[in-house]
CSV table of C-alpha atoms and ligand atoms in Angstrom, one decimal:
chain,number,residue,atom,x,y,z
A,13,MET,CA,-40.4,8.4,46.2
A,14,LYS,CA,-40.2,6.0,43.3
A,15,ILE,CA,-36.9,4.5,42.3
A,16,GLU,CA,-36.3,3.4,38.7
A,17,TRP,CA,-33.4,1.6,37.2
A,18,LYS,CA,-31.4,2.0,33.9
A,19,ALA,CA,-28.4,-0.1,32.9
A,20,ASP,CA,-27.5,1.3,29.5
A,21,ASP,CA,-25.0,4.1,28.8
A,22,ALA,CA,-25.9,6.9,31.2
A,23,ALA,CA,-25.1,9.6,28.7
A,24,GLY,CA,-27.8,8.2,26.3
A,25,ILE,CA,-30.6,8.3,28.8
A,26,GLU,CA,-33.3,10.8,28.1
A,27,HIS,CA,-34.2,12.6,31.3
A,28,ARG,CA,-35.2,15.9,32.9
A,29,CYS,CA,-32.1,16.3,35.0
A,30,MET,CA,-28.9,14.5,35.7
A,31,VAL,CA,-26.9,15.0,38.9
A,32,VAL,CA,-23.2,14.3,39.1
A,33,LEU,CA,-20.7,14.9,41.9
A,34,ALA,CA,-17.3,16.4,41.4
A,35,THR,CA,-14.4,17.6,43.5
A,36,LYS,CA,-13.8,21.4,43.7
A,37,ASP,CA,-11.3,21.0,40.9
A,38,GLY,CA,-13.9,19.5,38.7
A,39,ASP,CA,-12.8,15.9,38.9
A,40,LEU,CA,-15.9,13.7,38.3
A,41,ILE,CA,-16.8,11.3,41.1
A,42,ASN,CA,-19.8,9.5,39.4
A,43,GLY,CA,-21.6,9.6,36.1
A,44,PRO,CA,-20.7,9.3,32.5
A,45,GLU,CA,-17.4,10.2,30.9
A,46,ALA,CA,-19.3,12.5,28.6
A,47,VAL,CA,-19.6,15.2,31.3
A,48,ALA,CA,-16.1,14.9,32.7
A,49,GLU,CA,-14.8,17.6,30.4
A,50,GLN,CA,-17.5,20.1,31.4
A,51,ALA,CA,-17.1,19.4,35.1
A,52,LYS,CA,-13.4,20.0,34.8
A,53,ALA,CA,-13.9,23.2,32.9
A,54,PHE,CA,-16.3,24.5,35.7
A,55,GLY,CA,-13.8,23.4,38.3
A,56,GLU,CA,-11.0,25.3,36.6
A,57,SER,CA,-13.0,28.4,36.0
A,58,GLY,CA,-14.0,28.5,39.7
A,59,GLU,CA,-17.7,28.4,38.9
A,60,LEU,CA,-18.1,25.2,40.9
A,61,GLY,CA,-17.2,27.2,44.0
A,62,LYS,CA,-14.3,26.7,46.4
A,63,SER,CA,-15.8,24.1,48.8
A,64,PHE,CA,-18.5,21.6,49.5
A,65,GLY,CA,-21.9,22.8,48.5
A,66,GLY,CA,-21.1,24.8,45.4
A,67,SER,CA,-22.8,23.7,42.2
A,68,VAL,CA,-23.3,24.6,38.6
A,69,TYR,CA,-26.7,24.1,36.8
A,70,VAL,CA,-26.2,23.5,33.1
A,71,THR,CA,-29.1,23.9,30.7
A,72,ASP,CA,-28.9,21.8,27.5
A,73,PRO,CA,-25.6,20.1,28.6
A,74,LYS,CA,-23.3,18.7,25.9
A,75,GLY,CA,-22.8,15.0,25.4
A,76,VAL,CA,-25.8,13.7,27.4
A,77,GLU,CA,-29.5,13.3,26.6
A,78,ALA,CA,-30.6,14.7,29.9
A,79,GLN,CA,-32.1,18.2,29.5
A,80,ARG,CA,-30.4,19.6,32.6
A,81,LEU,CA,-27.2,18.8,34.5
A,82,LEU,CA,-26.4,19.7,38.0
A,83,ILE,CA,-22.7,19.4,38.9
A,84,PHE,CA,-22.3,19.4,42.7
A,85,ASN,CA,-19.0,20.2,44.5
A,86,VAL,CA,-18.1,17.8,47.2
A,87,GLY,CA,-15.0,19.8,48.2
A,88,GLU,CA,-11.3,18.8,48.0
A,89,LYS,CA,-12.1,15.1,48.0
A,90,LEU,CA,-14.6,12.6,49.5
A,91,GLU,CA,-13.3,12.1,53.0
A,92,LYS,CA,-15.9,9.5,54.0
A,93,ASP,CA,-18.9,7.7,52.6
A,94,ASN,CA,-21.2,10.0,54.6
A,95,ASP,CA,-20.0,13.0,52.5
A,96,LEU,CA,-22.1,11.3,49.7
A,97,ARG,CA,-25.2,11.3,51.9
A,98,ARG,CA,-24.7,15.0,52.5
A,99,ALA,CA,-23.9,15.8,48.9
A,100,THR,CA,-26.9,14.1,47.3
A,101,ALA,CA,-29.2,15.6,49.9
A,102,ARG,CA,-27.9,19.1,49.2
A,103,ALA,CA,-27.9,18.5,45.4
A,104,TRP,CA,-31.6,17.6,45.6
A,105,LYS,CA,-32.3,20.7,47.7
A,106,ALA,CA,-30.6,22.9,45.1
A,107,LEU,CA,-32.9,21.4,42.5
A,108,ARG,CA,-36.3,21.4,44.2
A,109,GLY,CA,-36.6,25.1,44.0
A,110,LYS,CA,-36.3,24.9,40.2
A,111,GLY,CA,-39.5,22.8,39.7
A,112,ILE,CA,-37.6,19.6,39.1
A,113,GLN,CA,-39.0,16.5,40.7
A,114,GLU,CA,-37.0,13.8,38.9
A,115,ILE,CA,-33.4,13.0,39.1
A,116,LEU,CA,-31.1,10.8,37.1
A,117,PHE,CA,-28.1,9.7,39.1
A,118,SER,CA,-25.4,7.2,38.1
A,119,LEU,CA,-24.0,4.8,40.7
A,120,ASP,CA,-21.0,4.1,38.5
A,121,GLY,CA,-17.9,5.5,40.1
A,122,LEU,CA,-19.1,4.8,43.7
A,123,GLU,CA,-17.2,2.0,45.4
A,124,GLY,CA,-18.7,-0.4,47.9
A,125,ASP,CA,-22.1,-0.9,49.5
A,126,ASP,CA,-21.6,1.8,52.1
A,127,ALA,CA,-20.9,4.5,49.4
A,128,VAL,CA,-23.9,3.5,47.3
A,129,ARG,CA,-26.1,3.4,50.3
A,130,ALA,CA,-25.0,6.8,51.5
A,131,ALA,CA,-25.6,8.4,48.0
A,132,VAL,CA,-29.1,6.9,47.7
A,133,GLU,CA,-30.0,7.7,51.4
A,134,GLY,CA,-29.0,11.3,50.9
A,135,PHE,CA,-31.8,11.7,48.3
A,136,ILE,CA,-34.3,9.8,50.4
A,137,LEU,CA,-33.6,11.3,53.9
A,138,GLY,CA,-32.9,14.7,52.4
A,139,ASP,CA,-36.3,14.8,50.8
A,140,TYR,CA,-38.0,14.5,54.2
A,141,GLN,CA,-40.6,17.2,55.1
A,142,PHE,CA,-43.2,17.2,57.8
A,143,THR,CA,-46.3,18.5,56.0
A,144,GLU,CA,-49.2,16.9,57.9
A,145,LEU,CA,-50.2,20.1,59.6
A,146,LYS,CA,-49.7,22.5,56.7
A,147,SER,CA,-52.9,23.4,54.9
A,148,GLU,CA,-51.5,24.9,51.7
A,149,LYS,CA,-49.6,21.9,50.5
A,150,ASP,CA,-49.1,23.3,47.0
A,151,LYS,CA,-46.9,26.1,48.4
A,152,LEU,CA,-44.4,23.6,49.9
A,153,PRO,CA,-41.1,22.8,48.3
A,154,GLY,CA,-41.6,19.9,45.8
A,155,LYS,CA,-41.1,16.3,46.6
A,156,LEU,CA,-38.6,14.2,44.7
A,157,GLU,CA,-41.1,12.0,42.8
A,158,THR,CA,-38.7,9.7,40.9
A,159,LEU,CA,-35.1,8.9,41.3
A,160,THR,CA,-33.7,7.1,38.3
A,161,LEU,CA,-30.5,5.2,39.2
A,162,HIS,CA,-28.1,4.3,36.5
A,163,ASP,CA,-26.2,1.2,37.5
A,164,THR,CA,-24.3,-1.5,35.8
A,165,ARG,CA,-23.7,-3.7,38.9
A,166,ASP,CA,-27.3,-4.6,40.0
A,167,TYR,CA,-27.8,-2.8,43.2
A,168,ARG,CA,-31.6,-3.1,42.9
A,169,ASP,CA,-32.4,-5.5,45.8
A,170,LYS,CA,-30.0,-3.8,48.2
A,171,VAL,CA,-31.3,-0.3,47.4
A,172,ALA,CA,-34.9,-1.5,47.7
A,173,ARG,CA,-34.1,-2.8,51.2
A,174,TRP,CA,-32.3,0.4,52.2
A,175,GLN,CA,-35.2,2.5,51.0
A,176,LYS,CA,-37.6,0.4,53.1
A,177,ILE,CA,-35.4,0.9,56.2
A,178,ALA,CA,-35.3,4.6,55.6
A,179,ARG,CA,-39.1,4.5,55.9
A,180,GLY,CA,-38.6,3.6,59.5
A,181,THR,CA,-36.4,6.7,60.0
A,182,GLU,CA,-39.2,8.8,58.4
A,183,ARG,CA,-41.8,7.3,60.7
A,184,ALA,CA,-39.7,8.1,63.7
A,185,ARG,CA,-39.1,11.6,62.4
A,186,ASP,CA,-42.9,12.2,61.9
A,187,LEU,CA,-43.6,11.1,65.4
A,188,CYS,CA,-41.1,13.5,66.8
A,189,GLN,CA,-42.3,16.4,64.7
A,190,MET,CA,-45.9,16.0,65.7
A,191,PRO,CA,-46.8,18.5,68.5
A,192,ALA,CA,-48.0,17.2,71.8
A,193,ASN,CA,-51.6,18.4,71.4
A,194,HIS,CA,-51.8,16.0,68.4
A,195,LEU,CA,-49.5,13.2,69.7
A,196,TYR,CA,-50.1,12.1,73.3
A,197,PRO,CA,-49.8,8.7,74.9
A,198,GLU,CA,-53.2,7.5,73.7
A,199,SER,CA,-52.9,8.7,70.1
A,200,LEU,CA,-49.4,7.3,69.9
A,201,ALA,CA,-50.6,3.9,71.0
A,202,GLU,CA,-53.4,4.1,68.4
A,203,LYS,CA,-50.9,4.8,65.7
A,204,VAL,CA,-48.8,1.9,66.7
A,205,LEU,CA,-51.8,-0.4,66.7
A,206,ALA,CA,-52.9,1.0,63.3
A,207,TRP,CA,-49.5,0.3,61.7
A,208,SER,CA,-49.2,-3.2,63.0
A,209,GLU,CA,-50.6,-5.1,60.1
A,210,GLU,CA,-48.9,-3.1,57.4
A,211,CYS,CA,-45.6,-3.3,59.2
A,212,GLY,CA,-45.6,-6.9,60.3
A,213,TYR,CA,-45.6,-6.7,64.1
A,214,LYS,CA,-48.1,-7.5,66.8
A,215,ALA,CA,-49.1,-4.7,69.2
A,216,SER,CA,-51.0,-4.4,72.5
A,217,VAL,CA,-51.4,-1.5,74.9
A,218,LEU,CA,-51.8,-1.2,78.7
A,219,THR,CA,-53.9,1.7,79.9
A,220,GLU,CA,-52.7,3.9,82.8
A,221,GLU,CA,-55.0,2.0,85.1
A,222,GLU,CA,-53.6,-1.3,84.0
A,223,CYS,CA,-50.0,0.0,84.6
A,224,ARG,CA,-51.0,1.1,88.1
A,225,LYS,CA,-52.5,-2.3,88.9
A,226,ALA,CA,-49.4,-4.0,87.5
A,227,GLY,CA,-47.3,-2.0,90.0
A,228,MET,CA,-45.5,0.4,87.7
A,229,GLY,CA,-45.3,3.0,90.4
A,230,ALA,CA,-42.4,4.9,88.8
A,231,MET,CA,-44.1,5.3,85.5
A,232,ILE,CA,-47.4,6.3,87.2
A,233,SER,CA,-45.6,9.0,89.2
A,234,VAL,CA,-44.9,10.8,85.9
A,235,ALA,CA,-48.2,10.1,84.2
A,236,GLN,CA,-50.3,11.2,87.2
A,237,GLY,CA,-49.7,15.0,86.7
A,238,SER,CA,-51.3,15.1,83.3
A,239,ASP,CA,-54.9,15.0,82.2
A,240,ARG,CA,-53.7,12.8,79.3
A,241,ASP,CA,-53.7,9.2,80.4
A,242,GLY,CA,-50.4,7.2,80.1
A,243,ARG,CA,-50.0,4.1,78.0
A,244,PHE,CA,-47.6,1.2,77.9
A,245,ILE,CA,-47.1,0.1,74.3
A,246,ILE,CA,-45.9,-3.4,73.6
A,247,THR,CA,-44.9,-4.5,70.1
A,248,GLU,CA,-43.6,-7.9,69.0
A,249,TYR,CA,-42.0,-9.1,65.9
A,250,GLU,CA,-41.5,-12.8,65.0
A,251,PRO,CA,-39.3,-13.6,62.1
A,252,GLU,CA,-40.4,-16.4,59.8
A,253,GLN,CA,-37.2,-18.4,60.5
A,254,PRO,CA,-36.3,-17.4,64.1
A,255,SER,CA,-32.7,-17.4,65.1
A,256,GLY,CA,-33.7,-18.4,68.6
A,257,LYS,CA,-32.6,-15.0,70.1
A,258,THR,CA,-34.9,-12.5,71.7
A,259,VAL,CA,-34.0,-8.8,71.8
A,260,VAL,CA,-36.0,-6.2,73.8
A,261,LEU,CA,-35.8,-2.6,72.7
A,262,VAL,CA,-37.1,0.0,75.2
A,263,GLY,CA,-37.9,3.6,74.2
A,264,LYS,CA,-38.7,6.6,76.3
A,265,ALA,CA,-41.9,8.3,75.1
A,266,VAL,CA,-42.6,11.5,77.1
A,267,THR,CA,-44.9,13.1,74.6
A,268,PHE,CA,-44.2,16.4,76.3
A,269,ASP,CA,-41.7,17.1,79.0
A,270,SER,CA,-42.6,20.3,80.8
A,271,GLY,CA,-40.4,19.2,83.7
A,272,GLY,CA,-43.5,18.7,86.0
A,273,LEU,CA,-43.4,20.7,89.2
A,274,SER,CA,-39.7,21.1,88.7
A,275,LEU,CA,-40.8,23.1,85.7
A,276,LYS,CA,-38.3,23.8,82.9
A,277,PRO,CA,-37.5,27.3,81.8
A,278,GLY,CA,-39.7,28.5,78.9
A,279,ALA,CA,-37.1,29.2,76.3
A,280,ASN,CA,-36.3,25.6,75.2
A,281,MET,CA,-39.5,24.0,76.2
A,282,PRO,CA,-41.0,23.6,72.7
A,283,GLU,CA,-38.2,21.1,71.9
A,284,MET,CA,-39.7,18.9,74.5
A,285,LYS,CA,-42.4,17.7,72.1
A,286,GLY,CA,-39.6,15.5,70.8
A,287,ASP,CA,-39.0,13.9,74.2
A,288,MET,CA,-40.6,10.8,72.8
A,289,GLY,CA,-37.6,10.3,70.5
A,290,GLY,CA,-36.6,7.1,72.1
A,291,GLY,CA,-40.0,5.6,71.6
A,292,ALA,CA,-40.0,6.9,68.1
A,293,THR,CA,-36.7,5.1,67.4
A,294,VAL,CA,-38.1,1.9,68.8
A,295,ILE,CA,-41.4,2.1,66.9
A,296,GLY,CA,-39.6,3.2,63.7
A,297,THR,CA,-37.3,0.2,64.1
A,298,MET,CA,-40.2,-2.2,64.8
A,299,SER,CA,-42.0,-0.9,61.7
A,300,VAL,CA,-39.3,-2.1,59.3
A,301,LEU,CA,-38.0,-5.3,60.9
A,302,ARG,CA,-40.0,-7.5,58.5
A,303,ASP,CA,-38.9,-5.6,55.4
A,304,ALA,CA,-35.3,-5.6,56.6
A,305,GLY,CA,-35.4,-9.4,57.2
A,306,CYS,CA,-34.4,-9.2,60.9
A,307,PRO,CA,-33.6,-12.8,62.0
A,308,HIS,CA,-34.4,-12.3,65.7
A,309,ARG,CA,-37.6,-12.1,67.8
A,310,VAL,CA,-37.8,-8.5,68.8
A,311,ILE,CA,-40.0,-6.9,71.5
A,312,GLY,CA,-40.4,-3.1,71.5
A,313,LEU,CA,-41.6,-1.6,74.8
A,314,VAL,CA,-42.6,2.0,74.8
A,315,PRO,CA,-43.8,3.6,78.1
A,316,ALA,CA,-45.7,6.7,77.0
A,317,VAL,CA,-46.6,9.6,79.3
A,318,GLU,CA,-46.9,13.3,79.5
A,319,ASN,CA,-44.9,15.1,82.2
A,320,MET,CA,-47.0,18.0,83.5
A,321,PRO,CA,-47.4,20.1,86.7
A,322,SER,CA,-50.8,20.0,88.3
A,323,ALA,CA,-52.4,19.4,91.7
A,324,LYS,CA,-52.1,15.7,91.1
A,325,ALA,CA,-48.4,15.9,90.0
A,326,THR,CA,-45.6,14.2,91.9
A,327,ARG,CA,-43.9,16.5,94.4
A,328,PRO,CA,-40.1,16.7,94.6
A,329,SER,CA,-39.3,14.5,97.6
A,330,ASP,CA,-42.1,12.0,97.0
A,331,VAL,CA,-41.1,8.4,97.3
A,332,VAL,CA,-42.7,5.8,94.9
A,333,THR,CA,-42.3,2.0,94.5
A,334,SER,CA,-41.2,0.9,91.1
A,335,LEU,CA,-42.2,-2.3,89.4
A,336,SER,CA,-39.0,-3.9,90.5
A,337,GLY,CA,-39.8,-3.2,94.1
A,338,LEU,CA,-37.0,-0.7,94.6
A,339,THR,CA,-38.3,2.6,96.1
A,340,VAL,CA,-37.3,5.8,94.4
A,341,GLU,CA,-37.1,9.3,96.0
A,342,ILE,CA,-38.1,11.7,93.3
A,343,ASN,CA,-36.1,14.8,94.0
A,344,ASN,CA,-36.6,16.4,90.6
A,345,THR,CA,-39.7,15.7,88.5
A,346,ASP,CA,-37.8,16.7,85.4
A,347,ALA,CA,-35.7,13.6,85.7
A,348,GLU,CA,-38.8,11.7,84.6
A,349,GLY,CA,-37.4,9.7,81.7
A,350,ARG,CA,-35.4,7.3,83.9
A,351,LEU,CA,-38.5,6.7,86.0
A,352,ILE,CA,-40.6,5.4,83.1
A,353,MET,CA,-37.6,3.5,81.6
A,354,ALA,CA,-37.0,1.8,85.0
A,355,ASP,CA,-40.4,0.2,85.0
A,356,ALA,CA,-40.2,-0.7,81.3
A,357,LEU,CA,-36.8,-2.4,81.9
A,358,THR,CA,-38.2,-4.4,84.7
A,359,TYR,CA,-41.2,-5.3,82.5
A,360,ALA,CA,-38.7,-6.7,79.9
A,361,LYS,CA,-37.8,-9.6,82.2
A,362,ARG,CA,-40.9,-11.5,81.3
A,363,TYR,CA,-39.5,-12.0,77.8
A,364,ASN,CA,-36.3,-13.6,79.0
A,365,PRO,CA,-34.3,-11.5,76.6
A,366,ASP,CA,-30.8,-12.3,75.3
A,367,PHE,CA,-30.2,-8.6,74.8
A,368,VAL,CA,-31.9,-5.4,76.0
A,369,VAL,CA,-31.2,-2.0,74.3
A,370,ASP,CA,-32.9,1.2,75.5
A,371,PHE,CA,-33.2,4.6,73.8
A,372,ALA,CA,-34.0,7.8,75.5
A,373,THR,CA,-33.7,11.5,75.1
A,374,LEU,CA,-32.5,11.3,78.7
A,375,THR,CA,-30.1,14.1,79.6
A,376,GLY,CA,-29.2,17.6,78.6
A,377,ALA,CA,-25.8,16.7,80.0
A,378,CYS,CA,-25.3,14.4,77.0
A,379,LEU,CA,-25.3,17.4,74.7
A,380,VAL,CA,-22.8,19.1,77.0
A,381,ALA,CA,-20.6,16.0,76.9
A,382,LEU,CA,-20.7,15.1,73.2
A,383,GLY,CA,-22.2,18.0,71.4
A,384,PRO,CA,-25.1,18.0,69.0
A,385,TYR,CA,-24.2,15.2,66.6
A,386,VAL,CA,-23.0,12.3,68.7
A,387,CYS,CA,-25.2,10.1,71.0
A,388,ALA,CA,-23.9,8.3,74.0
A,389,VAL,CA,-24.0,4.6,74.7
A,390,MET,CA,-23.3,2.8,77.9
A,391,GLY,CA,-23.8,-0.8,79.0
A,392,ASN,CA,-22.8,-3.8,81.0
A,393,HIS,CA,-21.9,-6.1,78.0
A,394,GLN,CA,-19.1,-4.8,75.9
A,395,PRO,CA,-19.8,-6.9,72.7
A,396,LEU,CA,-23.3,-5.4,72.6
A,397,VAL,CA,-21.9,-1.9,73.0
A,398,ASP,CA,-19.4,-2.6,70.3
A,399,GLY,CA,-22.1,-3.8,68.1
A,400,ILE,CA,-23.9,-0.5,68.5
A,401,LEU,CA,-20.8,1.5,67.9
A,402,GLU,CA,-19.9,-0.4,64.7
A,403,ALA,CA,-23.5,-0.5,63.4
A,404,GLY,CA,-23.8,3.2,64.0
A,405,GLN,CA,-20.5,3.9,62.2
A,406,SER,CA,-21.6,1.9,59.1
A,407,VAL,CA,-24.7,4.2,58.6
A,408,TYR,CA,-23.2,7.3,60.1
A,409,GLU,CA,-25.4,7.4,63.2
A,410,ASN,CA,-22.6,8.2,65.6
A,411,PHE,CA,-22.5,6.8,69.1
A,412,TRP,CA,-19.7,7.2,71.6
A,413,GLN,CA,-19.2,5.1,74.7
A,414,LEU,CA,-19.3,6.6,78.1
A,415,PRO,CA,-18.2,4.6,81.2
A,416,LEU,CA,-20.6,3.4,83.9
A,417,VAL,CA,-18.3,4.5,86.7
A,418,ASP,CA,-19.2,2.3,89.7
A,419,GLU,CA,-18.0,4.9,92.2
A,420,TYR,CA,-20.6,7.4,91.0
A,421,ASN,CA,-23.4,5.2,92.4
A,422,GLU,CA,-22.6,7.0,95.6
A,423,PHE,CA,-24.3,10.1,94.1
A,424,LEU,CA,-27.6,8.4,93.7
A,425,LYS,CA,-28.0,7.7,97.4
A,426,SER,CA,-31.3,8.7,99.0
A,427,GLU,CA,-31.9,9.3,102.7
A,428,THR,CA,-35.4,8.0,102.7
A,429,ALA,CA,-35.6,5.5,99.8
A,430,ASP,CA,-33.5,2.9,98.0
A,431,VAL,CA,-32.3,5.3,95.4
A,432,SER,CA,-32.8,9.0,94.3
A,433,ASN,CA,-33.8,9.9,90.8
A,434,ILE,CA,-31.1,12.6,90.6
A,435,SER,CA,-27.5,12.8,91.4
A,436,SER,CA,-26.2,14.8,94.3
A,437,THR,CA,-23.6,16.3,92.0
A,438,ARG,CA,-24.1,18.2,88.7
A,439,TRP,CA,-21.2,16.5,87.0
A,440,GLY,CA,-21.4,13.5,84.8
A,441,GLY,CA,-25.2,13.7,84.5
A,442,THR,CA,-25.4,11.3,81.5
A,443,ILE,CA,-23.4,8.7,83.4
A,444,THR,CA,-25.4,9.0,86.6
A,445,ALA,CA,-28.6,8.6,84.6
A,446,GLY,CA,-27.2,5.5,83.0
A,447,LEU,CA,-26.2,4.2,86.4
A,448,PHE,CA,-29.8,4.7,87.6
A,449,LEU,CA,-31.1,2.6,84.7
A,450,GLN,CA,-28.5,0.0,85.4
A,451,ARG,CA,-30.2,-0.8,88.7
A,452,PHE,CA,-33.3,-1.9,86.8
A,453,ALA,CA,-31.4,-3.7,84.0
A,454,GLY,CA,-30.6,-6.4,86.5
A,455,ASP,CA,-28.6,-9.2,84.9
A,456,PHE,CA,-29.6,-8.5,81.3
A,457,GLN,CA,-26.9,-8.1,78.7
A,458,TRP,CA,-27.9,-4.4,78.3
A,459,ALA,CA,-27.0,-1.2,76.6
A,460,HIS,CA,-28.4,2.3,77.1
A,461,CYS,CA,-28.4,4.9,74.3
A,462,ASP,CA,-28.8,8.5,75.4
A,463,ILE,CA,-30.2,10.1,72.2
A,464,ALA,CA,-30.8,13.6,73.5
A,465,PRO,CA,-28.4,14.8,70.8
A,466,GLY,CA,-30.9,13.3,68.2
A,467,LEU,CA,-33.1,16.4,68.7
A,468,TYR,CA,-31.6,19.0,66.4
A,469,GLU,CA,-32.0,22.7,66.9
A,470,LYS,CA,-31.2,23.4,63.3
A,471,ALA,CA,-31.8,21.3,60.1
A,472,THR,CA,-28.6,20.0,58.5
A,473,ASP,CA,-28.0,18.5,55.0
A,474,TYR,CA,-30.2,15.4,55.4
A,475,HIS,CA,-31.7,16.0,58.8
A,476,PRO,CA,-34.7,18.1,59.7
A,477,SER,CA,-34.7,20.3,62.8
A,478,GLY,CA,-36.3,18.4,65.7
A,479,GLY,CA,-36.1,14.7,66.1
A,480,ILE,CA,-34.0,13.2,63.3
A,481,GLY,CA,-35.0,9.5,63.8
A,482,VAL,CA,-31.6,8.5,65.0
A,483,GLY,CA,-31.1,4.9,65.8
A,484,VAL,CA,-33.4,3.2,63.4
A,485,ARG,CA,-30.8,2.5,60.7
A,486,MET,CA,-28.3,1.7,63.3
A,487,ASN,CA,-30.7,-0.8,65.0
A,488,ILE,CA,-31.2,-2.8,61.8
A,489,GLU,CA,-27.5,-3.2,61.3
A,490,MET,CA,-26.9,-3.9,65.0
A,491,LEU,CA,-29.7,-6.6,65.1
A,492,ASN,CA,-28.2,-8.2,62.0
A,493,SER,CA,-24.8,-8.5,63.7
A,494,LEU,CA,-26.0,-10.1,66.9
B,526,BES,N1,-35.9,15.3,78.4
B,526,BES,C1,-34.9,15.8,79.2
B,526,BES,C2,-33.5,15.8,78.6
B,526,BES,C3,-33.2,16.6,77.4
B,526,BES,C4,-32.8,17.8,77.5
B,526,BES,C5,-33.4,16.0,76.1
B,526,BES,C6,-32.5,18.6,76.3
B,526,BES,C7,-33.1,16.7,75.0
B,526,BES,C8,-32.7,18.0,75.1
B,526,BES,C9,-34.9,15.1,80.5
B,526,BES,O1,-36.1,14.6,81.0
B,526,BES,C10,-34.5,16.1,81.6
B,526,BES,O2,-35.1,17.0,81.8
B,526,BES,N2,-33.3,15.8,82.2
B,526,BES,C11,-32.8,16.6,83.2
B,526,BES,C12,-32.2,15.8,84.3
B,526,BES,C13,-31.8,16.5,85.5
B,526,BES,C14,-33.0,17.1,86.2
B,526,BES,C15,-31.1,15.6,86.4
B,526,BES,C16,-31.7,17.5,82.5
B,526,BES,O3,-31.0,17.0,81.6
B,526,BES,O4,-31.5,18.6,82.9
B,527,ZN,ZN1,-37.3,16.0,82.1
B,528,ZN,ZN1,-37.5,14.1,79.4
């Protein structure tokens, strides 16, 4: 999507289609005074609809040079900046069925960076489609080719930066959408290597055999059941003027989670192509650090495996030795994410990090606890957790802190090994998974994000169904605040 800029009077700009937002009563939120009267009239007549999502499409509108005008109803009033993200995404979706591929949108009337960012991101993120595997591309809904922003305050550089960051979210989404016969550990690693130059990071990859030799017994125990070889993907970003701080990001990439011998029920299994969402968040983030001007050295570690049942698969009750030396009794092969994350966290030690943050679609229990739109964060260093909560809020990627309740460590006891990979109780599954990881986070200043809620069953205003790429935009803000 191309973004163009105009600073002269918005009403006088010749264009295919202008979009303005208004309350349900027709009070204009952005855009030129020249359309205020029309918006008000449609509000009063009821044609704008009673609530968020209603709209009026005006052909040959009065007072403006644009050929078409879409007035979009944001409801009673704008409750929060994110309503702008939802509104512009939906406004665009209302237009793309009409053969329109260019929009004129005025930033005048929007107050503050967060509001402007939300409005622009709505167009960008709302335009997302995963089309790689469709053969008849001309039958797909159109793309938003050009967004012309009218602005009298010079938001150019900021918007350009936000657009580049959104590219990281798109990359993460693409990885999640890609089915597991196309995206598996080896092909994921190849993609990450291929992107490295364009995105400004260095990348290297350990093969499954190299992981085994290195002692990553926990990761290998998951990888061994699959005919697809596992990979350990390492990415490194060095800023031009380093702050001196090193941050390690770790992301779970189970390219397909069948559950292994503790096989999942069939109904929701297709979703599990997105079980590499944590890895996608990390790779998406790494891919935009240079564009975002991240001041810290950042290492992205992505253990990538496929979790399958087979004659070579780990048996429930098997005991393996992790890279840290801790022995783990694997009582449920479907609790595989924590196993690969454990070894990756141990691996992070060699970078002597100031902070470690991990991302994983780790537990179904997280959806039970927080519902579909809020991810969980836990950690041993409150300022880091606070940084994630605040950064998330600023871009409306919502995280909520759960406690790492010390007493629950009791539930992870194993008769035969140092620790069990599942809890002896069904309650608090997100917390006990976090506590398992804490054993491997050692003395890092560490936070763990359970992003299982980042896999959507249904598309929403500016999110696709499947992996939404949650955490990329948050990460950039969080890194900036460290
Ligand atoms: N990948 C799943 C968690 C998941 C479930 C993510 C639904 C997104 C949506 C994870 O590997 C898993 O299967 N966890 C088990 C853990 C249990 C066996 C302790 C779960 O949540 O049921
Ligand atoms: Zn699982
Ligand atoms: Zn999983």
